[in-house]
Amino acid sequence: MKKVPILGGTRFIGRNLVERSEGTDEFDITLFNRGRTGGDLFPGVKPILGDRSPLNGSDQG
């Protein structure tokens, strides 16, 4: 079984990836999102809630 992490799986591209992969034995899906929308859309998928923004502001230059 292939492990597949998907970032932002409740929007267009991520959601389609999850829907196509869900219910097959070929993939073990982990869905990372912020928990703002549709966290319960895919009950058979392992959810991880989090924030992708940097903790220390290192992207500010």
PDB file of N, CA and C in Angstrom:
ATOM      1  N   MET A   1       0.841  -1.179   0.000  1.00  0.00           N
ATOM      2  CA  MET A   1       0.000   0.000   0.000  1.00  0.00           C
ATOM      3  C   MET A   1       0.888   1.244   0.000  1.00  0.00           C
ATOM      4  N   LYS A   2       0.601   2.181  -0.875  1.00  0.00           N
ATOM      5  CA  LYS A   2       1.375   3.417  -0.976  1.00  0.00           C
ATOM      6  C   LYS A   2       0.796   4.470  -0.043  1.00  0.00           C
ATOM      7  N   LYS A   3       1.683   5.127   0.713  1.00  0.00           N
ATOM      8  CA  LYS A   3       1.261   6.202   1.611  1.00  0.00           C
ATOM      9  C   LYS A   3       1.259   7.514   0.835  1.00  0.00           C
ATOM     10  N   VAL A   4       0.132   8.234   0.897  1.00  0.00           N
ATOM     11  CA  VAL A   4      -0.012   9.468   0.136  1.00  0.00           C
ATOM     12  C   VAL A   4      -0.490  10.589   1.055  1.00  0.00           C
ATOM     13  N   PRO A   5       0.364  11.583   1.309  1.00  0.00           N
ATOM     14  CA  PRO A   5      -0.091  12.762   2.055  1.00  0.00           C
ATOM     15  C   PRO A   5      -0.681  13.776   1.075  1.00  0.00           C
ATOM     16  N   ILE A   6      -1.805  14.363   1.445  1.00  0.00           N
ATOM     17  CA  ILE A   6      -2.429  15.380   0.601  1.00  0.00           C
ATOM     18  C   ILE A   6      -2.615  16.637   1.431  1.00  0.00           C
ATOM     19  N   LEU A   7      -2.065  17.739   0.947  1.00  0.00           N
ATOM     20  CA  LEU A   7      -2.216  19.036   1.613  1.00  0.00           C
ATOM     21  C   LEU A   7      -3.431  19.747   1.044  1.00  0.00           C
ATOM     22  N   GLY A   8      -4.298  20.236   1.924  1.00  0.00           N
ATOM     23  CA  GLY A   8      -5.463  20.977   1.468  1.00  0.00           C
ATOM     24  C   GLY A   8      -6.467  20.112   0.731  1.00  0.00           C
ATOM     25  N   GLY A   9      -6.830  18.999   1.305  1.00  0.00           N
ATOM     26  CA  GLY A   9      -7.692  18.043   0.623  1.00  0.00           C
ATOM     27  C   GLY A   9      -9.163  18.352   0.580  1.00  0.00           C
ATOM     28  N   THR A  10      -9.594  19.492   1.098  1.00  0.00           N
ATOM     29  CA  THR A  10     -11.017  19.809   1.048  1.00  0.00           C
ATOM     30  C   THR A  10     -11.353  20.783  -0.072  1.00  0.00           C
ATOM     31  N   ARG A  11     -10.370  21.253  -0.797  1.00  0.00           N
ATOM     32  CA  ARG A  11     -10.601  22.150  -1.938  1.00  0.00           C
ATOM     33  C   ARG A  11     -10.486  21.366  -3.242  1.00  0.00           C
ATOM     34  N   PHE A  12     -10.452  22.054  -4.360  1.00  0.00           N
ATOM     35  CA  PHE A  12     -10.629  21.434  -5.674  1.00  0.00           C
ATOM     36  C   PHE A  12      -9.670  20.282  -5.987  1.00  0.00           C
ATOM     37  N   ILE A  13      -8.387  20.552  -6.095  1.00  0.00           N
ATOM     38  CA  ILE A  13      -7.445  19.512  -6.527  1.00  0.00           C
ATOM     39  C   ILE A  13      -7.298  18.424  -5.473  1.00  0.00           C
ATOM     40  N   GLY A  14      -7.049  18.820  -4.224  1.00  0.00           N
ATOM     41  CA  GLY A  14      -6.892  17.841  -3.155  1.00  0.00           C
ATOM     42  C   GLY A  14      -8.130  16.994  -2.958  1.00  0.00           C
ATOM     43  N   ARG A  15      -9.282  17.628  -3.037  1.00  0.00           N
ATOM     44  CA  ARG A  15     -10.546  16.912  -2.856  1.00  0.00           C
ATOM     45  C   ARG A  15     -10.731  15.857  -3.945  1.00  0.00           C
ATOM     46  N   ASN A  16     -10.419  16.208  -5.181  1.00  0.00           N
ATOM     47  CA  ASN A  16     -10.532  15.239  -6.274  1.00  0.00           C
ATOM     48  C   ASN A  16      -9.557  14.081  -6.099  1.00  0.00           C
ATOM     49  N   LEU A  17      -8.355  14.361  -5.624  1.00  0.00           N
ATOM     50  CA  LEU A  17      -7.387  13.288  -5.368  1.00  0.00           C
ATOM     51  C   LEU A  17      -7.905  12.323  -4.310  1.00  0.00           C
ATOM     52  N   VAL A  18      -8.453  12.877  -3.233  1.00  0.00           N
ATOM     53  CA  VAL A  18      -8.978  12.032  -2.160  1.00  0.00           C
ATOM     54  C   VAL A  18     -10.153  11.207  -2.669  1.00  0.00           C
ATOM     55  N   GLU A  19     -11.074  11.832  -3.388  1.00  0.00           N
ATOM     56  CA  GLU A  19     -12.250  11.113  -3.883  1.00  0.00           C
ATOM     57  C   GLU A  19     -11.868   9.978  -4.825  1.00  0.00           C
ATOM     58  N   ARG A  20     -10.874  10.188  -5.674  1.00  0.00           N
ATOM     59  CA  ARG A  20     -10.446   9.140  -6.607  1.00  0.00           C
ATOM     60  C   ARG A  20      -9.704   8.002  -5.901  1.00  0.00           C
ATOM     61  N   SER A  21      -9.033   8.312  -4.808  1.00  0.00           N
ATOM     62  CA  SER A  21      -8.215   7.321  -4.105  1.00  0.00           C
ATOM     63  C   SER A  21      -8.969   6.606  -2.998  1.00  0.00           C
ATOM     64  N   GLU A  22     -10.010   7.241  -2.493  1.00  0.00           N
ATOM     65  CA  GLU A  22     -10.757   6.695  -1.362  1.00  0.00           C
ATOM     66  C   GLU A  22     -11.441   5.385  -1.756  1.00  0.00           C
ATOM     67  N   GLY A  23     -11.413   4.438  -0.852  1.00  0.00           N
ATOM     68  CA  GLY A  23     -12.084   3.174  -1.080  1.00  0.00           C
ATOM     69  C   GLY A  23     -11.263   2.134  -1.826  1.00  0.00           C
ATOM     70  N   THR A  24     -10.033   2.470  -2.188  1.00  0.00           N
ATOM     71  CA  THR A  24      -9.166   1.481  -2.828  1.00  0.00           C
ATOM     72  C   THR A  24      -8.156   0.986  -1.800  1.00  0.00           C
ATOM     73  N   ASP A  25      -7.656  -0.190  -2.027  1.00  0.00           N
ATOM     74  CA  ASP A  25      -6.637  -0.740  -1.129  1.00  0.00           C
ATOM     75  C   ASP A  25      -5.230  -0.352  -1.575  1.00  0.00           C
ATOM     76  N   GLU A  26      -5.146   0.431  -2.638  1.00  0.00           N
ATOM     77  CA  GLU A  26      -3.851   0.789  -3.204  1.00  0.00           C
ATOM     78  C   GLU A  26      -3.165   1.923  -2.446  1.00  0.00           C
ATOM     79  N   PHE A  27      -3.961   2.804  -1.807  1.00  0.00           N
ATOM     80  CA  PHE A  27      -3.405   3.994  -1.176  1.00  0.00           C
ATOM     81  C   PHE A  27      -3.818   4.128   0.286  1.00  0.00           C
ATOM     82  N   ASP A  28      -2.890   4.601   1.099  1.00  0.00           N
ATOM     83  CA  ASP A  28      -3.157   4.976   2.486  1.00  0.00           C
ATOM     84  C   ASP A  28      -3.079   6.505   2.526  1.00  0.00           C
ATOM     85  N   ILE A  29      -4.241   7.158   2.567  1.00  0.00           N
ATOM     86  CA  ILE A  29      -4.325   8.611   2.437  1.00  0.00           C
ATOM     87  C   ILE A  29      -4.267   9.284   3.804  1.00  0.00           C
ATOM     88  N   THR A  30      -3.434  10.318   3.914  1.00  0.00           N
ATOM     89  CA  THR A  30      -3.410  11.203   5.074  1.00  0.00           C
ATOM     90  C   THR A  30      -3.704  12.604   4.565  1.00  0.00           C
ATOM     91  N   LEU A  31      -4.701  13.238   5.159  1.00  0.00           N
ATOM     92  CA  LEU A  31      -5.164  14.548   4.715  1.00  0.00           C
ATOM     93  C   LEU A  31      -4.749  15.625   5.708  1.00  0.00           C
ATOM     94  N   PHE A  32      -3.930  16.560   5.251  1.00  0.00           N
ATOM     95  CA  PHE A  32      -3.489  17.679   6.086  1.00  0.00           C
ATOM     96  C   PHE A  32      -4.281  18.912   5.676  1.00  0.00           C
ATOM     97  N   ASN A  33      -5.000  19.513   6.633  1.00  0.00           N
ATOM     98  CA  ASN A  33      -5.695  20.764   6.352  1.00  0.00           C
ATOM     99  C   ASN A  33      -5.792  21.613   7.608  1.00  0.00           C
ATOM    100  N   ARG A  34      -6.284  22.819   7.440  1.00  0.00           N
ATOM    101  CA  ARG A  34      -6.380  23.766   8.552  1.00  0.00           C
ATOM    102  C   ARG A  34      -7.623  23.551   9.402  1.00  0.00           C
ATOM    103  N   GLY A  35      -8.541  22.717   8.954  1.00  0.00           N
ATOM    104  CA  GLY A  35      -9.743  22.436   9.720  1.00  0.00           C
ATOM    105  C   GLY A  35     -10.821  23.488   9.584  1.00  0.00           C
ATOM    106  N   ARG A  36     -10.694  24.348   8.597  1.00  0.00           N
ATOM    107  CA  ARG A  36     -11.686  25.411   8.408  1.00  0.00           C
ATOM    108  C   ARG A  36     -12.879  24.952   7.584  1.00  0.00           C
ATOM    109  N   THR A  37     -12.669  24.004   6.690  1.00  0.00           N
ATOM    110  CA  THR A  37     -13.760  23.524   5.843  1.00  0.00           C
ATOM    111  C   THR A  37     -13.708  22.016   5.695  1.00  0.00           C
ATOM    112  N   GLY A  38     -14.842  21.397   5.748  1.00  0.00           N
ATOM    113  CA  GLY A  38     -15.024  20.016   5.364  1.00  0.00           C
ATOM    114  C   GLY A  38     -14.128  18.964   5.963  1.00  0.00           C
ATOM    115  N   GLY A  39     -13.721  19.111   7.196  1.00  0.00           N
ATOM    116  CA  GLY A  39     -12.855  18.123   7.812  1.00  0.00           C
ATOM    117  C   GLY A  39     -13.478  16.747   7.938  1.00  0.00           C
ATOM    118  N   ASP A  40     -14.805  16.697   7.908  1.00  0.00           N
ATOM    119  CA  ASP A  40     -15.508  15.426   8.055  1.00  0.00           C
ATOM    120  C   ASP A  40     -15.988  14.860   6.714  1.00  0.00           C
ATOM    121  N   LEU A  41     -15.490  15.386   5.618  1.00  0.00           N
ATOM    122  CA  LEU A  41     -15.914  14.921   4.292  1.00  0.00           C
ATOM    123  C   LEU A  41     -15.507  13.487   4.004  1.00  0.00           C
ATOM    124  N   PHE A  42     -14.384  13.063   4.551  1.00  0.00           N
ATOM    125  CA  PHE A  42     -13.822  11.758   4.224  1.00  0.00           C
ATOM    126  C   PHE A  42     -13.572  10.956   5.502  1.00  0.00           C
ATOM    127  N   PRO A  43     -14.582  10.256   6.002  1.00  0.00           N
ATOM    128  CA  PRO A  43     -14.428   9.535   7.271  1.00  0.00           C
ATOM    129  C   PRO A  43     -13.387   8.416   7.243  1.00  0.00           C
ATOM    130  N   GLY A  44     -13.050   7.877   6.080  1.00  0.00           N
ATOM    131  CA  GLY A  44     -12.074   6.798   6.000  1.00  0.00           C
ATOM    132  C   GLY A  44     -10.643   7.263   5.824  1.00  0.00           C
ATOM    133  N   VAL A  45     -10.423   8.580   5.896  1.00  0.00           N
ATOM    134  CA  VAL A  45      -9.100   9.152   5.660  1.00  0.00           C
ATOM    135  C   VAL A  45      -8.549   9.719   6.963  1.00  0.00           C
ATOM    136  N   LYS A  46      -7.274   9.455   7.225  1.00  0.00           N
ATOM    137  CA  LYS A  46      -6.634   9.965   8.443  1.00  0.00           C
ATOM    138  C   LYS A  46      -6.430  11.475   8.327  1.00  0.00           C
ATOM    139  N   PRO A  47      -7.024  12.263   9.241  1.00  0.00           N
ATOM    140  CA  PRO A  47      -6.851  13.719   9.178  1.00  0.00           C
ATOM    141  C   PRO A  47      -5.706  14.211  10.061  1.00  0.00           C
ATOM    142  N   ILE A  48      -5.026  15.247   9.611  1.00  0.00           N
ATOM    143  CA  ILE A  48      -4.057  15.970  10.429  1.00  0.00           C
ATOM    144  C   ILE A  48      -4.403  17.443  10.293  1.00  0.00           C
ATOM    145  N   LEU A  49      -4.693  18.092  11.414  1.00  0.00           N
ATOM    146  CA  LEU A  49      -4.994  19.519  11.404  1.00  0.00           C
ATOM    147  C   LEU A  49      -3.737  20.304  11.706  1.00  0.00           C
ATOM    148  N   GLY A  50      -3.518  21.374  10.969  1.00  0.00           N
ATOM    149  CA  GLY A  50      -2.328  22.175  11.207  1.00  0.00           C
ATOM    150  C   GLY A  50      -2.321  23.443  10.390  1.00  0.00           C
ATOM    151  N   ASP A  51      -1.249  24.180  10.547  1.00  0.00           N
ATOM    152  CA  ASP A  51      -1.064  25.443   9.849  1.00  0.00           C
ATOM    153  C   ASP A  51       0.252  25.367   9.089  1.00  0.00           C
ATOM    154  N   ARG A  52       0.245  25.721   7.815  1.00  0.00           N
ATOM    155  CA  ARG A  52       1.449  25.632   6.990  1.00  0.00           C
ATOM    156  C   ARG A  52       2.339  26.859   7.093  1.00  0.00           C
ATOM    157  N   SER A  53       1.903  27.891   7.777  1.00  0.00           N
ATOM    158  CA  SER A  53       2.729  29.100   7.849  1.00  0.00           C
ATOM    159  C   SER A  53       3.905  28.887   8.800  1.00  0.00           C
ATOM    160  N   PRO A  54       5.036  29.541   8.513  1.00  0.00           N
ATOM    161  CA  PRO A  54       6.239  29.369   9.336  1.00  0.00           C
ATOM    162  C   PRO A  54       6.047  29.909  10.756  1.00  0.00           C
ATOM    163  N   LEU A  55       6.630  29.219  11.702  1.00  0.00           N
ATOM    164  CA  LEU A  55       6.510  29.632  13.101  1.00  0.00           C
ATOM    165  C   LEU A  55       7.377  30.836  13.431  1.00  0.00           C
ATOM    166  N   ASN A  56       8.517  30.950  12.771  1.00  0.00           N
ATOM    167  CA  ASN A  56       9.462  31.999  13.145  1.00  0.00           C
ATOM    168  C   ASN A  56       9.514  33.166  12.163  1.00  0.00           C
ATOM    169  N   GLY A  57       8.650  33.172  11.166  1.00  0.00           N
ATOM    170  CA  GLY A  57       8.632  34.264  10.208  1.00  0.00           C
ATOM    171  C   GLY A  57       9.818  34.277   9.266  1.00  0.00           C
ATOM    172  N   SER A  58      10.479  33.136   9.072  1.00  0.00           N
ATOM    173  CA  SER A  58      11.684  33.086   8.251  1.00  0.00           C
ATOM    174  C   SER A  58      11.411  33.404   6.784  1.00  0.00           C
ATOM    175  N   ASP A  59      10.162  33.360   6.372  1.00  0.00           N
ATOM    176  CA  ASP A  59       9.868  33.693   4.983  1.00  0.00           C
ATOM    177  C   ASP A  59       9.799  35.202   4.752  1.00  0.00           C
ATOM    178  N   GLN A  60       9.975  35.977   5.790  1.00  0.00           N
ATOM    179  CA  GLN A  60       9.910  37.432   5.682  1.00  0.00           C
ATOM    180  C   GLN A  60      11.224  38.051   5.209  1.00  0.00           C
ATOM    181  N   GLY A  61      12.267  37.270   5.109  1.00  0.00           N
ATOM    182  CA  GLY A  61      13.554  37.754   4.593  1.00  0.00           C
ATOM    183  C   GLY A  61      14.449  38.121   5.654  1.00  0.00           C
TER     184      GLY A  61
END
